[in-house]
Amino acid sequence: MLQRLFIFSLSFILLKPVFAQQFIKGFKRFGSAEGVPNSTNNKIFESSDHFLWLSTESGLYRFDGHQFTPFFSIRNDSTTISSNVIGDIEEDRFGNLWVSTFGRGVNKLDRKTGKWKQYLHPTPDEHWHYWVFDFFKDSQGRLWLGTNGRGLLLYDEKTDNFRQYIPDNPKNIKAGFLDDNQLRSIAADAANPDVLWLAGINSFYRFDTKSKIFVGYKNIKNSKAEWINNSFHTIHVQDAVNIWLGTWAGGLIHFNILTKQFTNYPPSPQEYAKQNFARNIITNIAYCSDTSLYVSTYEGLFEFNLHQKKYLLLSGTQPQNEKYNANAFTGITHTSDGSTWICSPGNIFQKNPVYKRMGQFQSFYQPKGKNIYKPYLSSVLYRNDTKQFWMSCNSGYGIYIYDSSFRFIRSVAIEGNAVDRRLRDIVEDAVGNFWLRSLDAPFLYYYDKIKDRFLNAAPKFKDTAFINSGLLKIATDSKGNVWFANNQQLMKWEPVKNKFSVIRTKYYGSNKIIDNWKTVRLVFDASGNPWLATSNGLHYYNQQTEEWQHLYPQENNIQSLANTAVVDIALDAAGNCWITPSDEGLQVYNPGTKKFIRHYTQSEGFLAQRAFDVVRDNKDDIWVVTVSGLCRYDMKTKQWNVFNKEDGLHTDIFYESLFTTGKGTMILATPEGFIHWNIHSLPLNNQKPIVYFNRFISGGKELVVDDDRILLPSSANELSIDFSAISMVMGNRTKFYYKILPLQKEWTAIAQRSLSLAGFTSGKYTLAIKAVNSDGVESEVKEFRIIVAYPFWKTWWFIVLSVLTIAAILYLLYHYRINQLLKMQQMRNSISRDLHDEIGSSVSSVNMLSMVAKKQLGDEHPVTPLLTQIGLSAQNAGDSINDIIWSIHPQNDSIERIILRMKELAAEMLEPNDIAYQLDFDNQLTRLDIPMQDRRHLFMLYKEALNNLIKYAGCKNAFLCMQVIDKNLVLKIEDDGIGFDIANHKTGNGLINMQQRADEMKAELVITTSPGKGCSIELRYPLK
């Protein structure tokens, strides 16, 4: 008994610090920097909403792939968990979360209300401490509990109580022997769902859930059942025959269901023989593959081969005698996204196919006994006929040849056998010849199939000047022609025609250093025309027109090339050029429009300002090597993905070369060899992130959220929202986008996982947020309604009351206005009548009396001319009075009446004087609304202009036009008369009166005339 109690108390002591910075090959580690508690971590559990829950000895933690949210016990607060020492976690069929503790029973979290319920003593007895080690949910959704000394419990949902089943003597519970009925682990039988297998600390049990009968099995060695072989703590059911048990001291044990035989497989057989239990403590067992199991121990993490019955140590730290607890591993969990999670003190580890997906590293073969330089990959050629990769290196033993599975086959020697030769491009032409560029003389080699080595290619060409000057690049186009580039020109070798041609650039023969190419990258478009990325800009040669195009930086033009030195170039399927100008990110050039259509820089969210190689794969995606990782642009999703050490690459900082083949194989050079992967079999992170909201804060206070909406008072003008996304694979790379409807239509990227909104006005808004994972997979859009209450003056009752009040006021004002208008109309009628009756009749009398006097005196009388003048003046005065009477009469207030009067006036005045005229009055004029005073000025100005035309123009034709042009009423009167010198008529009363009327109308008057050229009068009146 004392020995067992010592063992169980040791389970806590062993996991106390020291905590090591463990490493598991192929796993990603989460430590204190990522928020993992610096304590013993027992188990990870995935709930139905895909959160991960971590049980520790310092509380319960919820993990979304990015951050940990703690749940702590507060003493004497029943709304929290009952203890911070957490054991197991399970979810019932209603979605409630169950948490067991070491000493204070179990707890249930209602996921709908977010409230905890404590079950401090699930079954009654006199012992205060109640340990629950394990939860198990069976095929019927029932929840079973393994306890310390209380046996097996079944939760009754109807009564909210627990039924108890005791495997050993129930009297031992009352006597205080709680270790006799300890059940540490529960598992279901593979063949019979009504059978449970139970790991006890002194027996292994089979429990029939229908009959409620326990059957115990002892692991007997040498006719003796020692505790070291029967202290079972974890179970893994392999199939209907095989069960694997983890013990506290006897290592891993196999149990055969048919024969009921136990077989021990201790990780440390020598220590097992000594009964030194520390080396053979098994904490958990889980499936690893069809042929192996994960086995976590206090000495490290192992992979156990089921066929060979051998252990492989996976943890990075070797066991140490005095600090074995530093290498302890506990819970092992498989989650729905294909991940495996393993717990340890201070750390948790995750394995997923996405991690290390590009980690197929290959070192170059080096002949034994040869002291050669370390090869560095510089070029790759894939031969479709032999399914081989031919690789050239910066140094090494010639050309390295690997098969399609990257197994080394052999190497091909270079003439001279120099192992430090700096080899570069290797290409194959249309007739099967292989060409190889070198930075050392001789600069060009060809492959001699008979001699099986690369030889100097100079003898194959009559003109070797281009070779001897040094080659910067060789490449083949789609027809298998070989192109050579030196510092100023291109050469083209057509092997089918046996033709060699030199293509000189416009810089050929220049003495300017800047005009010479120092570096060249060469690609070909769909027509076979070459594009050259050089140290002197981007160049394009059209073979049909034999013309060169040169792109270079232009001052004060952001749409030009960003830097003179262009590092690399690739063409996509649409023919766009993707280029990496030195230290200026990435640019995309469209040859059709001859414009740069995109520029990716750090300020625009691109990964790095310094980019090197750019490559197009056979899916038309673009790969870019940068100093901050390897980037891929997905042409379908229009998303950038980044690849670095997390994906299995050797570093996060890249200066290396990247190569691709037509079969989808990508090869990245490294200082130690090369890494290869295939884009068609590259594991992708296909799990959709799940967006959720953490909290809402306004005015410094956290707000209570009602379902999917929140109500803010009218005084609230700011709202802070914390949100995140459940994304367990590379959650740190998850990107977020938001928009606020109806204010925004486009998505806006946001770097942090919080959003501060301000300047809200009353109304209803919808906040939409989506997340995009590391490989561009988008989440479902998460929407949340924000309702900002209206102030009282915007409430319906206040608005209705205000409308009624305003309506009453408007009615009174309207009634008053009508009365005033009636009075004004009566006054205008009275003025019109008085003018007509009094002044009009008097003027008419003057005119008639002058005519009578003339008749009586005769034409020869000296006063007769004066009487004639008096009559004419009276007649003109009468006409003016009639016009005034007409304009102020209420019945003539419409613009239609004025237009009609203007037309009548033209006929009355022009026809008697034998002047032909043309009228052009716009139909839109009838819809105009012009104030009465301006209508009067318009009419009188028009009449004055006609009077002047008749009196002084001496014209035969007149053109009268009034139209609406550019929100102006334009009146134009033109004649073909004698004109006049406008400079000498500025003092004329007629012109002065017309200008005054135009000024009062706030209109523009323009008179255009000259002697013998006629006259044009234009009035431009702005309409409101």
Coordinates of C-alpha atoms in Angstrom, one line a residue, residues 28 30 34 63-67 350 355 642 644 646 685 725 727-736 751 753 772-774:
K28 CA 6.0 22.0 -34.5
F30 CA 4.4 25.6 -29.0
E34 CA 3.2 31.2 -27.9
F63 CA -6.7 27.2 -28.0
D64 CA -7.7 28.5 -31.4
G65 CA -4.4 27.9 -33.2
H66 CA -3.1 31.4 -32.3
Q67 CA -3.8 32.2 -28.7
Q350 CA 1.8 19.4 -33.4
Y355 CA 4.4 21.0 -41.7
V642 CA 4.6 31.9 -48.0
N644 CA 9.7 28.8 -44.8
E646 CA 7.7 25.8 -40.8
N685 CA -3.9 23.4 -45.6
A725 CA -10.3 32.3 -36.1
S727 CA -7.1 27.6 -37.6
M728 CA -4.9 25.0 -36.0
V729 CA -2.4 24.7 -38.9
M730 CA -0.2 27.7 -39.2
G731 CA -2.7 29.8 -37.4
N732 CA -0.1 32.6 -37.1
R733 CA -0.4 33.1 -40.9
T734 CA -4.1 33.5 -40.9
K735 CA -5.2 36.8 -42.6
F736 CA -8.4 38.7 -41.8
A751 CA -3.3 43.0 -39.7
R753 CA -7.1 40.5 -34.5
V772 CA -8.0 33.3 -45.0
N773 CA -5.7 30.5 -43.9
S774 CA -2.0 30.0 -44.9

